[in-house]
Amino acid sequence: MSDAPSGTRARILDGIAIARQVEQEVATEVRRIREDVGRVPGLRILLVGDDPPSHVYAGRILRHAERVGVPGSLLELPGHTDVADIRRQLEAASHDPEVGGVIVQMPLPDGISRHDIASALDPVKDIDGIHPWNAGLLAQARESHRPSCAEAAVEILVRSDIPITGARAVVIGRSDVVGKPAALLLLRHGATVTVCHRSTRDLAAEVRGADIVVVAAGSPGLVHGGMVRPGAVVIDCGINVVDGSVVGDVDRASVEPIANAMTVVPGGVGPVTNAVLLRHHVAAVQALLARS
Ligand code: NAD
C-alpha cells in the first residue's frame, strides 16, 4: 500500500458503479437461464414485524431484483409470529420450485434469534449465508453463500485493484453477519487479519497498523483520521441514522486526507451488498436447476 502524498485526498471507491457492474453480469446470467429453461425461480424476502427500515431495505432489494429480471416476492409476518411458524414458512419456501433464493430480513423481533430459524432453510436457497452449513463452508474456505455485506466489502477491494494478499487487515466487528465473514474472506484472499471488537484494548493502535480497515461496528465516527495509517484503505460497512441522515462508522472528513482510498456511506458497501445478493440468487438458481 503506497503512502498518500500530503495534500491529496483518498480515492472514493464508488459502490454504485461497482454494483452496476455486478448487476449487469447478473442480468446476463438471468437472460441465459431464461433462454435455457424458460423461467427464473424468484427471490423471496421474509419480513417479520414492522421495523420501518426493514421495509425500505426489502423494497430496494426487490426493485433491484426486478431490474435484473429476477421475480421477487415479499412475505410479511406479524411481529408476534413464533419460531415454529417462521420455520414453517422457510421450509415451505425451501420446497417451492418457484422460489430460488430466500432472504430473512434482519432484525428479527425481540426474542427470536437467527440461529432459531436459519436451519429451516435449504442451504442452497440461503442467499445471505445465514445457514450454519454455509457458515461452516466459509470457515473452511470452501464455496458457499457468504453473508452479502461481508462479501461486498471484499468485492469492492478486488474490483478496485486493491492488493489484499500479504496486506495487514483489521476488521472492526465480529458479528456472524459482517465482521467474522469479512475477516474469513480477507484471510482467504491472503491478508493477515486482526479482528477487533468491543473488548479490544487499544482499537486505535490496532487500526494504525493496518493497510486495509473494514469497519462493521454500527458506531458513527468510530474510525477517524487520527487512527488511520497514511495510505490505508478504509471500507465502511456501517449504517447508522444520525439526525435523520444515514452515515457509516467512519468520520469521512478526517479520514479522507489520510487514507489512500475509502468507501463512503451512502453509496459504498450498501449498493454492492444488494448486487451481491442477486449474484447469490443466480448461483442458487443454477445449483437448483443442476440438481433437478
Ligand atoms: P452487530 O451489532 O451485530 O456487531 C457489531 C460489532 O461491532 C460487534 O462485534 C461489536 O463488538 C463491535 N463494536 C461495536 N462498537 C465497537 C467499538 N466501539 N469498538 C470496537 N468494536 C465495536 O452489528 P452487525 O450486524 O455486524 O452490523 C454492523 C454494522 O454494519 C451496522 O451499522 C449495520 O447496520 C451494518 N450493516 C450493513 C450492511 C450493508 O448492507 N451495508 C449489512 C449488514 C449490516
Coordinates of C-alpha atoms and ligand atoms in Angstrom, one line a residue:
M1 CA 0.0 0.0 0.0
S2 CA 1.5 3.3 -1.0
D3 CA 1.5 6.3 1.4
A4 CA -0.9 9.0 0.4
P5 CA 1.2 12.1 -0.7
S6 CA 0.4 15.0 1.6
G7 CA -2.3 17.4 0.2
T8 CA -4.1 14.6 -1.7
R9 CA -7.4 13.1 -0.7
A10 CA -8.5 9.4 -0.7
R11 CA -9.9 7.9 -3.8
I12 CA -13.6 7.3 -3.2
L13 CA -14.4 3.8 -4.1
D14 CA -17.7 4.1 -5.9
G15 CA -20.1 1.4 -4.6
I16 CA -22.8 2.4 -7.0
A17 CA -20.6 1.9 -10.1
I18 CA -19.4 -1.4 -8.8
A19 CA -22.9 -2.5 -8.0
R20 CA -23.9 -1.6 -11.6
Q21 CA -21.1 -3.8 -13.0
V22 CA -22.2 -6.7 -10.8
E23 CA -25.8 -6.3 -11.7
Q24 CA -25.0 -6.2 -15.4
E25 CA -23.2 -9.6 -15.0
V26 CA -26.2 -10.9 -13.1
A27 CA -28.7 -9.7 -15.7
T28 CA -26.7 -11.5 -18.4
E29 CA -26.8 -14.8 -16.4
V30 CA -30.5 -14.3 -15.8
R31 CA -31.2 -13.9 -19.5
R32 CA -29.2 -17.0 -20.2
I33 CA -31.2 -19.0 -17.6
R34 CA -34.5 -17.8 -19.1
E35 CA -33.4 -18.8 -22.6
D36 CA -32.2 -22.2 -21.4
V37 CA -35.1 -23.2 -19.2
G38 CA -37.9 -20.7 -19.9
R39 CA -38.2 -19.4 -16.3
V40 CA -36.3 -18.0 -13.4
P41 CA -37.3 -19.0 -9.9
G42 CA -37.9 -16.0 -7.8
L43 CA -36.4 -14.3 -4.8
R44 CA -38.4 -14.4 -1.6
I45 CA -37.9 -11.9 1.3
L46 CA -39.3 -12.9 4.6
L47 CA -40.0 -9.9 6.8
V48 CA -41.2 -10.5 10.4
G49 CA -42.6 -7.5 12.3
D50 CA -43.0 -3.9 11.3
D51 CA -39.4 -2.4 11.5
P52 CA -39.7 0.6 9.1
P53 CA -36.1 0.5 7.8
S54 CA -36.5 -3.2 7.0
H55 CA -39.4 -2.4 4.7
V56 CA -37.2 0.2 2.9
Y57 CA -34.3 -2.3 2.5
A58 CA -36.7 -5.1 1.3
G59 CA -38.3 -2.8 -1.2
R60 CA -34.9 -1.8 -2.5
I61 CA -33.8 -5.4 -3.0
L62 CA -37.0 -6.2 -4.8
R63 CA -36.6 -3.2 -7.1
H64 CA -33.0 -4.3 -7.9
A65 CA -34.2 -7.9 -8.5
E66 CA -36.8 -6.7 -11.0
R67 CA -34.1 -4.6 -12.8
V68 CA -32.0 -7.7 -13.5
G69 CA -35.0 -9.9 -14.4
V70 CA -35.5 -11.8 -11.2
P71 CA -39.1 -12.1 -9.9
G72 CA -39.4 -11.1 -6.3
S73 CA -41.9 -11.5 -3.5
L74 CA -42.2 -10.2 0.0
L75 CA -43.8 -12.4 2.7
E76 CA -44.7 -10.3 5.7
L77 CA -45.5 -11.9 9.0
P78 CA -46.7 -10.2 12.1
G79 CA -44.2 -9.4 14.9
H80 CA -45.8 -11.9 17.2
T81 CA -45.2 -14.8 14.9
D82 CA -43.5 -17.6 16.7
V83 CA -40.3 -19.5 15.8
A84 CA -42.2 -22.6 14.7
D85 CA -44.3 -20.6 12.2
I86 CA -41.3 -18.8 10.8
R87 CA -39.5 -22.1 10.4
R88 CA -42.6 -23.5 8.6
Q89 CA -42.6 -20.6 6.1
L90 CA -38.9 -21.1 5.5
E91 CA -39.4 -24.9 4.9
A92 CA -42.3 -24.1 2.5
A93 CA -40.1 -21.7 0.5
S94 CA -37.3 -24.3 0.5
H95 CA -39.6 -26.8 -1.1
D96 CA -41.3 -24.4 -3.5
P97 CA -39.8 -24.8 -7.0
E98 CA -40.9 -21.2 -7.9
V99 CA -38.5 -19.9 -5.2
G100 CA -34.8 -19.8 -6.0
G101 CA -33.4 -17.8 -3.1
V102 CA -34.6 -16.6 0.3
I103 CA -33.6 -13.7 2.4
V104 CA -34.7 -13.3 6.0
Q105 CA -34.8 -9.6 6.7
M106 CA -33.0 -8.5 9.8
P107 CA -33.6 -7.6 12.6
L108 CA -36.0 -10.2 13.7
P109 CA -38.4 -9.3 16.5
D110 CA -37.0 -9.4 20.1
G111 CA -36.7 -12.9 21.5
I112 CA -36.1 -14.6 18.1
S113 CA -32.6 -15.3 17.0
R114 CA -31.3 -16.0 13.5
H115 CA -30.0 -19.3 15.0
D116 CA -33.5 -20.4 15.9
I117 CA -34.7 -20.3 12.3
A118 CA -31.8 -20.5 9.9
S119 CA -31.6 -24.3 9.8
A120 CA -35.1 -24.5 8.4
L121 CA -33.8 -23.1 5.1
D122 CA -32.4 -25.1 2.2
P123 CA -28.7 -24.1 2.4
V124 CA -28.7 -23.8 -1.4
K125 CA -31.5 -21.1 -1.2
D126 CA -29.9 -19.3 1.7
I127 CA -28.6 -16.5 -0.4
D128 CA -27.5 -14.3 2.5
G129 CA -25.4 -17.0 4.1
I130 CA -27.2 -17.4 7.5
H131 CA -27.4 -21.2 7.5
P132 CA -24.8 -22.9 9.7
W133 CA -23.9 -25.1 6.7
N134 CA -22.9 -22.0 4.7
A135 CA -21.0 -20.5 7.7
G136 CA -19.1 -23.7 8.1
L137 CA -18.1 -23.9 4.5
L138 CA -16.9 -20.3 4.6
A139 CA -14.8 -21.1 7.7
Q140 CA -13.2 -23.9 5.7
A141 CA -12.6 -21.5 2.7
R142 CA -14.9 -23.6 0.5
E143 CA -17.6 -22.4 -1.9
S144 CA -20.8 -21.3 -0.2
H145 CA -23.3 -18.4 0.0
R146 CA -21.5 -15.8 2.1
P147 CA -23.2 -13.1 4.1
S148 CA -23.6 -10.5 1.4
C149 CA -22.4 -7.3 3.2
A150 CA -19.1 -9.0 4.1
E151 CA -18.6 -10.2 0.5
A152 CA -19.5 -6.7 -0.8
A153 CA -16.7 -5.2 1.4
V154 CA -14.1 -7.6 -0.2
E155 CA -15.7 -7.3 -3.7
I156 CA -15.0 -3.5 -3.6
L157 CA -11.4 -4.1 -2.7
V158 CA -11.0 -6.7 -5.5
R159 CA -12.8 -4.7 -8.2
S160 CA -10.8 -1.6 -7.2
D161 CA -7.5 -3.5 -7.7
I162 CA -6.5 -3.0 -4.0
P163 CA -3.9 -5.7 -3.2
I164 CA -5.2 -8.0 -0.4
T165 CA -2.6 -10.8 -0.5
G166 CA 0.0 -10.0 2.2
A167 CA -1.8 -6.9 3.4
R168 CA -2.4 -6.3 7.1
A169 CA -6.1 -6.1 7.5
V170 CA -8.1 -5.0 10.6
V171 CA -11.8 -5.8 10.8
I172 CA -13.7 -3.9 13.4
G173 CA -16.8 -6.0 14.4
R174 CA -17.1 -9.8 15.0
S175 CA -20.7 -10.4 14.2
D176 CA -21.7 -13.6 12.2
V177 CA -23.3 -11.3 9.6
V178 CA -20.5 -8.9 8.8
G179 CA -17.3 -8.8 10.8
K180 CA -16.5 -12.5 11.1
P181 CA -17.3 -13.5 7.5
A182 CA -15.4 -10.4 6.3
A183 CA -12.3 -11.5 8.3
L184 CA -12.6 -15.0 6.8
L185 CA -12.9 -13.7 3.3
L186 CA -9.9 -11.4 3.8
L187 CA -7.9 -14.4 5.2
R188 CA -8.9 -16.4 2.2
H189 CA -7.5 -13.7 -0.1
G190 CA -4.2 -13.9 1.8
A191 CA -4.4 -10.9 4.2
T192 CA -3.0 -11.1 7.7
V193 CA -6.2 -10.4 9.6
T194 CA -6.9 -8.9 13.1
V195 CA -10.4 -8.9 14.3
C196 CA -11.3 -6.1 16.8
H197 CA -14.5 -5.8 18.9
R198 CA -15.8 -4.1 22.0
S199 CA -13.3 -5.7 24.2
T200 CA -10.3 -4.8 22.1
R201 CA -8.0 -3.0 24.5
D202 CA -6.5 -0.4 22.1
L203 CA -8.5 -0.1 19.0
A204 CA -6.6 2.9 17.6
A205 CA -3.3 1.0 17.9
E206 CA -4.7 -2.0 16.0
V207 CA -6.1 0.2 13.3
R208 CA -2.9 2.2 12.9
G209 CA -1.1 -1.0 11.9
A210 CA -3.5 -1.8 9.1
D211 CA -3.2 -1.4 5.3
I212 CA -6.9 -2.3 5.0
V213 CA -9.5 -1.4 7.6
V214 CA -13.0 -2.9 7.3
V215 CA -15.4 -1.3 9.8
A216 CA -18.7 -3.0 10.8
A217 CA -19.5 -1.8 14.3
G218 CA -22.6 0.3 13.9
S219 CA -20.9 3.2 15.7
P220 CA -20.9 6.5 13.9
G221 CA -17.5 8.2 13.7
L222 CA -15.7 5.3 15.4
V223 CA -12.8 5.4 12.9
H224 CA -11.3 8.8 12.5
G225 CA -8.2 10.2 10.8
G226 CA -6.1 10.0 13.9
M227 CA -6.3 6.2 13.9
V228 CA -5.6 5.6 10.2
R229 CA -2.2 4.9 8.8
P230 CA -1.4 7.2 5.8
G231 CA -2.1 5.3 2.6
A232 CA -4.5 2.8 4.2
V233 CA -7.7 1.7 2.5
V234 CA -10.9 2.0 4.6
I235 CA -14.1 0.2 3.9
D236 CA -17.1 1.3 5.8
C237 CA -20.0 -1.2 6.3
G238 CA -21.8 0.8 9.0
I239 CA -25.3 2.0 8.5
N240 CA -26.5 4.4 11.2
V241 CA -29.1 7.1 11.2
V242 CA -27.9 10.4 12.8
D243 CA -30.2 13.4 12.9
G244 CA -32.2 11.9 10.1
S245 CA -29.2 11.2 7.8
V246 CA -27.6 7.8 7.0
V247 CA -24.0 7.7 8.0
G248 CA -21.4 5.0 8.3
D249 CA -18.8 4.2 11.1
V250 CA -16.0 6.3 9.6
D251 CA -15.5 10.0 10.0
R252 CA -15.1 10.9 6.4
A253 CA -13.8 14.5 6.9
S254 CA -10.7 13.4 9.0
V255 CA -10.0 10.1 7.1
E256 CA -10.2 11.4 3.5
P257 CA -7.0 13.4 3.7
I258 CA -5.1 10.5 5.2
A259 CA -6.3 7.3 3.5
N260 CA -5.4 6.2 0.0
A261 CA -8.9 5.0 -0.8
M262 CA -12.2 4.7 1.1
T263 CA -15.8 4.0 0.7
V264 CA -18.5 6.4 1.9
V265 CA -22.0 6.0 3.2
P266 CA -24.3 6.1 1.4
G267 CA -23.0 4.9 -1.9
G268 CA -20.4 2.5 -0.8
V269 CA -20.9 -1.0 0.6
G270 CA -24.7 -0.9 0.7
P271 CA -25.4 -0.9 -3.1
V272 CA -22.8 -3.6 -3.6
T273 CA -24.4 -5.7 -0.9
N274 CA -27.7 -5.8 -2.9
A275 CA -25.9 -6.6 -6.1
V276 CA -24.0 -9.5 -4.4
L277 CA -27.3 -10.8 -3.1
L278 CA -28.6 -11.0 -6.6
R279 CA -25.5 -12.8 -7.8
H280 CA -26.0 -15.3 -5.0
H281 CA -29.6 -15.7 -6.2
V282 CA -28.4 -16.6 -9.7
A283 CA -25.9 -19.1 -8.2
A284 CA -28.7 -20.7 -6.2
V285 CA -31.0 -21.0 -9.2
Q286 CA -28.1 -22.6 -11.2
A287 CA -27.5 -25.0 -8.4
L288 CA -31.2 -25.9 -8.1
L289 CA -31.5 -26.4 -11.8
A290 CA -28.5 -28.6 -11.9
R291 CA -29.9 -30.9 -9.2
S292 CA -33.4 -31.1 -10.6
Ligands
NAD1 P1 -23.6 -6.1 15.5 O1 -24.1 -5.1 16.5 O2 -24.1 -7.5 15.5 O3 -22.0 -6.2 15.7 C1 -21.2 -5.0 15.9 C2 -19.8 -5.5 16.2 O4 -19.0 -4.3 16.3 C3 -19.7 -6.3 17.5 O5 -18.8 -7.4 17.2 C4 -19.0 -5.3 18.5 O6 -18.1 -5.9 19.3 C5 -18.3 -4.3 17.5 N1 -18.2 -3.0 18.1 C6 -19.3 -2.2 18.3 N2 -18.8 -1.0 18.8 C7 -17.5 -1.1 18.9 C8 -16.4 -0.2 19.4 N3 -16.7 0.9 19.9 N4 -15.2 -0.7 19.3 C9 -14.9 -1.9 18.8 N5 -15.8 -2.7 18.3 C10 -17.1 -2.4 18.4 O7 -23.7 -5.4 14.1 P2 -23.7 -6.0 12.6 O8 -25.0 -6.7 12.3 O9 -22.4 -6.8 12.4 O10 -23.6 -4.7 11.7 C11 -22.5 -3.8 11.8 C12 -22.8 -2.6 11.0 O11 -23.0 -2.9 9.7 C13 -24.2 -1.9 11.4 O12 -24.1 -0.5 11.2 C14 -25.1 -2.4 10.4 O13 -26.2 -1.6 10.1 C15 -24.2 -2.5 9.2 N6 -24.7 -3.5 8.1 C16 -24.6 -3.1 6.9 C17 -25.0 -3.9 5.9 C18 -24.9 -3.3 4.5 O14 -25.5 -3.8 3.6 N7 -24.0 -2.3 4.2 C19 -25.5 -5.2 6.1 C20 -25.5 -5.6 7.4 C21 -25.1 -4.7 8.4

